[in-house]
Coordinates of C-alpha atoms in Angstrom, one line a residue:
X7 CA 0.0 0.0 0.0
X8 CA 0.8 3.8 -0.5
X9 CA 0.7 6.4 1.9
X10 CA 1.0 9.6 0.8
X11 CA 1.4 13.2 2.2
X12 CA -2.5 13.1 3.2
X13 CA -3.1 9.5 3.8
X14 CA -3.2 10.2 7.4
X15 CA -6.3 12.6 6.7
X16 CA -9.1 11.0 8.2
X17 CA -11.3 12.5 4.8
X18 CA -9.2 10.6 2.4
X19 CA -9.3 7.1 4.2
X20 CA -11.7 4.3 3.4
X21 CA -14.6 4.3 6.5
X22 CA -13.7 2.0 9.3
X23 CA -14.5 -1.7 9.0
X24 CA -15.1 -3.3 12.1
X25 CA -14.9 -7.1 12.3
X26 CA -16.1 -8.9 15.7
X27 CA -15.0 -12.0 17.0
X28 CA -17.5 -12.5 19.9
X29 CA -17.5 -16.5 19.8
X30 CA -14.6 -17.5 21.8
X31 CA -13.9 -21.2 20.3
X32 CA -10.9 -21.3 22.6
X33 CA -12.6 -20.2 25.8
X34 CA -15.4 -22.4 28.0
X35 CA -18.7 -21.1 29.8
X36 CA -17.0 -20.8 32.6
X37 CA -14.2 -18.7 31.3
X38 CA -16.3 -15.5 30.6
X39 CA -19.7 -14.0 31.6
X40 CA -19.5 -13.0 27.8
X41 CA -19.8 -16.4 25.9
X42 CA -23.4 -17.0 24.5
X43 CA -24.4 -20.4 24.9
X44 CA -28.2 -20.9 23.2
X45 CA -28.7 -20.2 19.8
X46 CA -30.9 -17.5 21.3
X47 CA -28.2 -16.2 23.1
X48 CA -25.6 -16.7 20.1
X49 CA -27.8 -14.6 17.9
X50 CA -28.8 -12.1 20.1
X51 CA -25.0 -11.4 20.5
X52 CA -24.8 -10.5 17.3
X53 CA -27.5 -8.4 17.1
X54 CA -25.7 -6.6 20.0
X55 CA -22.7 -6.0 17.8
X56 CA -24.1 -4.4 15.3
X57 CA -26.3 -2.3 17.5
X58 CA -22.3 -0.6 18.4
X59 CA -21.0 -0.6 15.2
X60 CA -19.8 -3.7 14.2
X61 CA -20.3 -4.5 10.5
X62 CA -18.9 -8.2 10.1
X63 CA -19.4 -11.0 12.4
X64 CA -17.1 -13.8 12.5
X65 CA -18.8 -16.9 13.4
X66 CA -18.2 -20.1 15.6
X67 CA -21.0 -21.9 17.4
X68 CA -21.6 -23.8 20.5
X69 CA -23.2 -26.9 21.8
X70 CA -25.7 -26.7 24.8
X71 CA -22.7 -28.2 26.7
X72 CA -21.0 -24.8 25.8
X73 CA -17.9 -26.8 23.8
X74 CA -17.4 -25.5 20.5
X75 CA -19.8 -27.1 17.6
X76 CA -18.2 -28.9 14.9
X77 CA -21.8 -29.6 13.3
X78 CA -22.4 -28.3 9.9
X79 CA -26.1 -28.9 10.8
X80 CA -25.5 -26.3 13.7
X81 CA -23.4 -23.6 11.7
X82 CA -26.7 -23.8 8.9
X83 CA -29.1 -23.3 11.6
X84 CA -27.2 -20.7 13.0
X85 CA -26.8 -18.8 9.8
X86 CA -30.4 -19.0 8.9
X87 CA -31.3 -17.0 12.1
X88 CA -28.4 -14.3 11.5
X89 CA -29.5 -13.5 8.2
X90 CA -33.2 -13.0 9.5
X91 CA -31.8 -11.2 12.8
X92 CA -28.8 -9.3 11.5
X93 CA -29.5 -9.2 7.8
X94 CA -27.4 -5.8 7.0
X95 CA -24.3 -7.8 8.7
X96 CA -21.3 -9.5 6.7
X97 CA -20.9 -13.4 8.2
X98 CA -18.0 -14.8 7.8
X99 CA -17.4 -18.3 9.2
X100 CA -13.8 -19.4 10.7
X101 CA -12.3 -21.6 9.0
X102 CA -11.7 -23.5 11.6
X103 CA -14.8 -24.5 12.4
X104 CA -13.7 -25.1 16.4
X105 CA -10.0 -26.2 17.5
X106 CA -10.9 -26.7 20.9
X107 CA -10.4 -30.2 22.5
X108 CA -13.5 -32.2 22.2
X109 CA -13.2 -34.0 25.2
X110 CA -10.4 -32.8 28.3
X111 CA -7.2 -34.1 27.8
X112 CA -7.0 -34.1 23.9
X113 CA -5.3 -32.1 21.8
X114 CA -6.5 -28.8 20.1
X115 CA -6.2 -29.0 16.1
X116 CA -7.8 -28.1 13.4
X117 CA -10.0 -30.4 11.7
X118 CA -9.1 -32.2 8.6
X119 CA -9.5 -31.1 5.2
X120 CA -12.6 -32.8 4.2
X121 CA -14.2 -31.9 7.4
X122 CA -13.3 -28.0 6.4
X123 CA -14.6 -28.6 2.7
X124 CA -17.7 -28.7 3.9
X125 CA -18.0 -25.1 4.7
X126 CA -18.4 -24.2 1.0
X127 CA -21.8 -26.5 1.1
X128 CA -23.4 -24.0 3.9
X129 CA -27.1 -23.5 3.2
X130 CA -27.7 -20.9 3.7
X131 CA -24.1 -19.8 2.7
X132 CA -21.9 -16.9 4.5
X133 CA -20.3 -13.9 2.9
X134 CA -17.2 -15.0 4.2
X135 CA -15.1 -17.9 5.2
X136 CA -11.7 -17.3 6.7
X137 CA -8.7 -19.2 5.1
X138 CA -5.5 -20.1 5.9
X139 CA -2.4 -20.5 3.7
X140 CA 0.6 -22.7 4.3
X141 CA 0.9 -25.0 7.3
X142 CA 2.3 -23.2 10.5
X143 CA 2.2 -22.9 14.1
X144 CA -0.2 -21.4 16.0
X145 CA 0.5 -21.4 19.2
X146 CA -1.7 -19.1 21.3
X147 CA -0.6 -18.7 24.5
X148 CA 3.1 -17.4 23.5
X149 CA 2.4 -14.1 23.8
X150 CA 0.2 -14.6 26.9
X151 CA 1.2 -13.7 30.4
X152 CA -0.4 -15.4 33.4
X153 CA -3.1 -12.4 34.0
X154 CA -4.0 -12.7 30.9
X155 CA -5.7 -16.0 31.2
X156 CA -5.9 -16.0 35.5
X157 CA -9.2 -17.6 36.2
X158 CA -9.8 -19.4 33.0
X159 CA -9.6 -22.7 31.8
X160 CA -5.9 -22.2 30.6
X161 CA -4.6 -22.7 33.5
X162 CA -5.1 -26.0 33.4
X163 CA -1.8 -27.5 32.2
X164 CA -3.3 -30.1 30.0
X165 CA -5.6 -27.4 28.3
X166 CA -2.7 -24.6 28.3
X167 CA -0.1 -27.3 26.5
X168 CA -2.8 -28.5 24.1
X169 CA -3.0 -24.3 23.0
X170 CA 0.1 -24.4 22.6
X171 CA 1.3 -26.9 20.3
X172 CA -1.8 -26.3 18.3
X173 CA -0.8 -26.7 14.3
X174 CA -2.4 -24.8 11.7
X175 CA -2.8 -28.0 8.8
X176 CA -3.0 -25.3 5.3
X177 CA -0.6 -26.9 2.9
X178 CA -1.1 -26.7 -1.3
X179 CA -3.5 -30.0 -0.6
X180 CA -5.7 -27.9 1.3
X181 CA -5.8 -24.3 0.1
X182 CA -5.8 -25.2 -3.9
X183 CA -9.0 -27.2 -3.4
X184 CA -11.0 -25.4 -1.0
X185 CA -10.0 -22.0 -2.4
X186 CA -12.3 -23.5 -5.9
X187 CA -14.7 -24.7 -3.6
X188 CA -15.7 -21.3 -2.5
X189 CA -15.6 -19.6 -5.3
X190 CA -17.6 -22.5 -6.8
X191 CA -19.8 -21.7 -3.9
X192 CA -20.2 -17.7 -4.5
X193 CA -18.5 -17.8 -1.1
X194 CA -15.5 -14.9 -0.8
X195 CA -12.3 -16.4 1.2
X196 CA -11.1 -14.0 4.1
X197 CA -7.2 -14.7 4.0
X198 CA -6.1 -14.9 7.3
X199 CA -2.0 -14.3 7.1
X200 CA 0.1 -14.3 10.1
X201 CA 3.5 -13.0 7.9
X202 CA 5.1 -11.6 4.5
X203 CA 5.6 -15.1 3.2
X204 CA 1.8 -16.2 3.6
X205 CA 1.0 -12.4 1.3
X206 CA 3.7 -14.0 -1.1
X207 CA 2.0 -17.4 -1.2
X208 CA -1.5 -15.4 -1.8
X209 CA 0.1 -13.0 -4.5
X210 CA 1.7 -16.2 -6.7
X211 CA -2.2 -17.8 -6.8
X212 CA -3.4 -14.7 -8.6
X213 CA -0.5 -14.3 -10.8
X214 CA -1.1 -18.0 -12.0
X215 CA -4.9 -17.4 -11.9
X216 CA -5.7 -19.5 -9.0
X217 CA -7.8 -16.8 -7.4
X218 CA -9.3 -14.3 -9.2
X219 CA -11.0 -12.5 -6.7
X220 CA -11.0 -9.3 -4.3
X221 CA -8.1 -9.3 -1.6
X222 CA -9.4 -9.6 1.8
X223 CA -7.1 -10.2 4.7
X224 CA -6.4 -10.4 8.5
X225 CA -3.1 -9.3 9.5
X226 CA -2.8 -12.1 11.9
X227 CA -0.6 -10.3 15.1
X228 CA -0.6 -13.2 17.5
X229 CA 2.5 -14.3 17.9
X230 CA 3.4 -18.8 18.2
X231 CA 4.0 -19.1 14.1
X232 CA 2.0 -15.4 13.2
X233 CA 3.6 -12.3 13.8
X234 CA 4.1 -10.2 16.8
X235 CA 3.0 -6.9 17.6
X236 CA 6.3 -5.1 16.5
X237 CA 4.9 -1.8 15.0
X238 CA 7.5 -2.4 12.3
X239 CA 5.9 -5.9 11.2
X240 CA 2.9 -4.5 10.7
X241 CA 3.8 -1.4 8.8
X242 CA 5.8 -3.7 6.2
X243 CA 3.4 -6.0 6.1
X244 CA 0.7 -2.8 5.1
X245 CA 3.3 -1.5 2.6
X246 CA 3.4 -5.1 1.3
X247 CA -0.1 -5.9 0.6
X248 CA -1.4 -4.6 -2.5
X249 CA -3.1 -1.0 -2.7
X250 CA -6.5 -2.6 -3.9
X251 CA -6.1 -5.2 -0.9
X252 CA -8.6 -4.3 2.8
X253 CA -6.3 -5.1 5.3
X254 CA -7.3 -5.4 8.9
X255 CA -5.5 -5.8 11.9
X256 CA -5.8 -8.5 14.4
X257 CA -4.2 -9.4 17.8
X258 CA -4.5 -10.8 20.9
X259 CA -5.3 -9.4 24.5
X260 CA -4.4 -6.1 25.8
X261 CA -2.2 -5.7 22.7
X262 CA -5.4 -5.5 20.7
X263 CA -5.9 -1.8 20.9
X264 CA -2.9 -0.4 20.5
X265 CA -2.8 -2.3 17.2
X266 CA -6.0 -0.9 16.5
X267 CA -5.6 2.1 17.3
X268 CA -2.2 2.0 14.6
X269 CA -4.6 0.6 12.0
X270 CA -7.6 3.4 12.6
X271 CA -5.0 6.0 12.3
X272 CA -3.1 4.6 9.3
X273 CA -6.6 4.1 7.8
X274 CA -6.9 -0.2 8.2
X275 CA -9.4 -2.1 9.5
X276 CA -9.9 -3.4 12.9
X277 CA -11.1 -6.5 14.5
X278 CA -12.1 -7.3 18.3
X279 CA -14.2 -9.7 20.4
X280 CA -13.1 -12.1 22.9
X281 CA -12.1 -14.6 20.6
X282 CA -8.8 -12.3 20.8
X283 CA -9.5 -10.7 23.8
X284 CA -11.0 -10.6 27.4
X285 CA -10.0 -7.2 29.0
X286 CA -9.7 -3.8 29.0
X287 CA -6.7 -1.9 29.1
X288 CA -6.4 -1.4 32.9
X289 CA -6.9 -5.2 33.0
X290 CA -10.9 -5.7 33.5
X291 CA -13.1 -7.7 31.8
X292 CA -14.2 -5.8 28.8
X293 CA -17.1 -7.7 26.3
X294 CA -17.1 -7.9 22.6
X295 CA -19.5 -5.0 22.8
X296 CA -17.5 -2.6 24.7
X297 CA -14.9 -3.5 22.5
X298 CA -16.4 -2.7 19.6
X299 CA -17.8 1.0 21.4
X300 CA -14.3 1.4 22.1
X301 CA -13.4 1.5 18.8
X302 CA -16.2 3.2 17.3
X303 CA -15.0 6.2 20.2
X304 CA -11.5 6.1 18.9
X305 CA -12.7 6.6 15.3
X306 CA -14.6 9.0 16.4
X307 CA -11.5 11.3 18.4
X308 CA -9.4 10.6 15.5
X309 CA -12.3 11.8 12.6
X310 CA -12.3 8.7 11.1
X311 CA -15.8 7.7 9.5
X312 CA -17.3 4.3 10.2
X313 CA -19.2 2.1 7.5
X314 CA -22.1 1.0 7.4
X315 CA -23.2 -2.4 7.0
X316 CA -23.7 -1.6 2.9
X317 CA -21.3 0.2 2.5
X318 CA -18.5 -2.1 4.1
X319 CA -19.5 -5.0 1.1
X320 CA -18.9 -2.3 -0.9
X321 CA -15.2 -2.5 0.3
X322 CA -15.1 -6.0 0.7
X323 CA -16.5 -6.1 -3.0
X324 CA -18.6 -8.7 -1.7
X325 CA -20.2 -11.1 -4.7
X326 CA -17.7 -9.7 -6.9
X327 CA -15.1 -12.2 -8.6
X328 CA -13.2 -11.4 -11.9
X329 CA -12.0 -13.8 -14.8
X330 CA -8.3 -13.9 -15.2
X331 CA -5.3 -12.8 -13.7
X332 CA -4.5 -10.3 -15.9
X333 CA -8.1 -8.0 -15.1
X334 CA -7.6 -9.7 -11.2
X335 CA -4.0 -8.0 -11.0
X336 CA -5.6 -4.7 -12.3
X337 CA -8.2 -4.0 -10.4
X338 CA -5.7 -5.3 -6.8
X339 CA -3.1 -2.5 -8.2
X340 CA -0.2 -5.3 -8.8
X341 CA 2.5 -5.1 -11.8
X342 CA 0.7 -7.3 -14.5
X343 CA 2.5 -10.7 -15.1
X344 CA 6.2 -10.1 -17.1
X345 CA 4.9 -11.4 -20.9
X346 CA 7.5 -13.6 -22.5
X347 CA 10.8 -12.2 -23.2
X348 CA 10.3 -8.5 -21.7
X349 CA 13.0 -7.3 -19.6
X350 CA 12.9 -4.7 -17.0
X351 CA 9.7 -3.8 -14.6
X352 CA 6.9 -5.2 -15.7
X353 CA 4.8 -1.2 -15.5
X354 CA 0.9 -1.1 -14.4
X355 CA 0.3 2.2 -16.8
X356 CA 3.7 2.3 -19.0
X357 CA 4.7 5.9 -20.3
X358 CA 3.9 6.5 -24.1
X359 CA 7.1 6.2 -26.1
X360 CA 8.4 9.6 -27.2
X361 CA 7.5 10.9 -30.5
X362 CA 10.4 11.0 -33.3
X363 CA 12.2 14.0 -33.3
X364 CA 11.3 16.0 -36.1
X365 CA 14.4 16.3 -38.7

């Protein structure tokens, strides 16, 4: 991305698009007096978000037992009471699904890939599902300190240790196949990227026409396999990501305003809920509703619009898909693809050649 002289004008930046988390797969009942157990309660969450500003919802469900669902039949049911309680909203499912241990004592992972295929079948389907790209670490709890997660279910060593060996499974086999499902599916992918190398993996797909479609992504600051919260990381990773890209900014605990705060003022995106967080910067419980009033305050001191529900599809170019990489590379602002034989730069908008000199 570009940032020039005025890019830090809040009149020439795109309106704020807030993304909440307020699901929690990692956390139990008992863990918050946040996490919505009934579908009732699930929905009516949501409806709360929106009611403070929140735009996109990202979506896990639970079980009556409060674990995390790994039902399709659930995530459908749950979808068709969003769209009738929240219809404005962009949904956008994680990918996934639930990592938490289904019974104590197990391991948290991801489930497999035809488990995860399944997503692109959704009836009624999302806006979104998030996706992940090449296989990694994600280890949760590195960054953590032991206040962050006093009185929860972490500190059980068995639960804390399954956290954090936790693998992200998103190799070629994976990505390739569900990436065709969605689109099959009219279903936009949400890349969620925890480094430069994941945006290079991303970029290659549309040069060789893999994905054709509009750039959504999560800068992924969580530490354990994603990136930190080194201000620096995050401003390459920005100048990185193409200028037709929506990048927004995610983290974990405390560390999730001040990152969101640098991605309000550089004119990002910002995501919250306790999915990433459970407190408030002088270390009290905060919900995924203050969070998202918090944000919509912070906008507000630093003149920075926030979308509405319509117009943040409009950014997320949601239901739009193009048909090669040549028009895809175009409209993301990217260098077209070097044709064979040309040397040099590869230029977007080449200068017309100089007229002969007149003799």
């Amino acid at each position: 991305m570009h940032f020039f002289d005025d890019s830090l004008l809040p009149e020439n930046q795109q309106k704020l698009v807030i993304q909440v988390a307020p699901y929690g797969p990692e956390w139990l009942p008992s863990d918050s007096d946040d996490i919505p157990v009934t579908m009732d309660e699930q929905v009516q969450k949501a409806v709360d978000c929106y009611n403070a500003g929140a735009q996109l919802l990202h979506i896990h469900v639970r079980e009556l037992d409060g674990r995390g669902s790994k039902r399709m039949e659930m995530f459908n049911e749950m979808i068709g009471r969003l769209r009738e309680a929240v219809p404005e909203m962009i949904l956008q499912v994680g990918g996934s699904i639930s990592f938490a241990p289904k019974d104590e004592g197990e391991a948290a992972k991801w489930l497999d890939n035809d488990t995860r295929h399944l997503l692109a079948d959704l009836d009624p389907r999302p806006d979104q599902v998030t996706i992940a790209i090449n296989t990694s670490q994600m280890n949760i709890v590195e960054m953590l300190a032991k206040d962050d997660y006093a009185g929860t279910s972490f500190e059980d060593p068995q639960i804390y240790q399954a956290y954090r060996d936790m693998t992200i499974p998103a190799g070629p086999d994976f990505y390739l196949e569900h990436l065709e499902r969605l689109t099959a599916s009219g279903i936009q992918p949400h890349f969620m990227l925890g480094n430069i190398a994941q945006l290079e993996t991303v970029e290659r797909l549309i040069r060789r026409g893999v994905y054709t479609g509009p750039l959504n992504l999560n800068y992924v600051g969580i530490g354990g396999g994603a990136s930190g919260t080194h201000p620096a990381d995050l401003i390459e990773f920005a100048r990185r990501t193409p200028d037709g890209a929506v990048l927004t900014i995610e983290s974990i605990m405390r560390s999730t305003l001040p990152m969101n705060a640098i991605a309000i003022a550089l004119g990002l995106h910002v995501r919250v809920g306790i999915e990433d967080n459970l407190w408030s910067p002088r270390k009290e419980r905060f919900t995924s509703v203050q969070q998202v009033e918090q944000l919509v305050r912070i906008a507000d001191e630093l003149g920075r619009d926030v979308a509405t529900a319509e117009e943040a599809k409009q950014i997320y170019r949601v239901g739009q898909h193009w048909s090669t990489a040549d028009e895809t590379l175009d409209y993301l602002g990217l260098p077209p693809n070097r044709h064979p034989g040309q040397r040099g730069v590869p230029l977007r908008h080449p200068a017309p050649e100089a007229a002969p000199a007149l003799v």
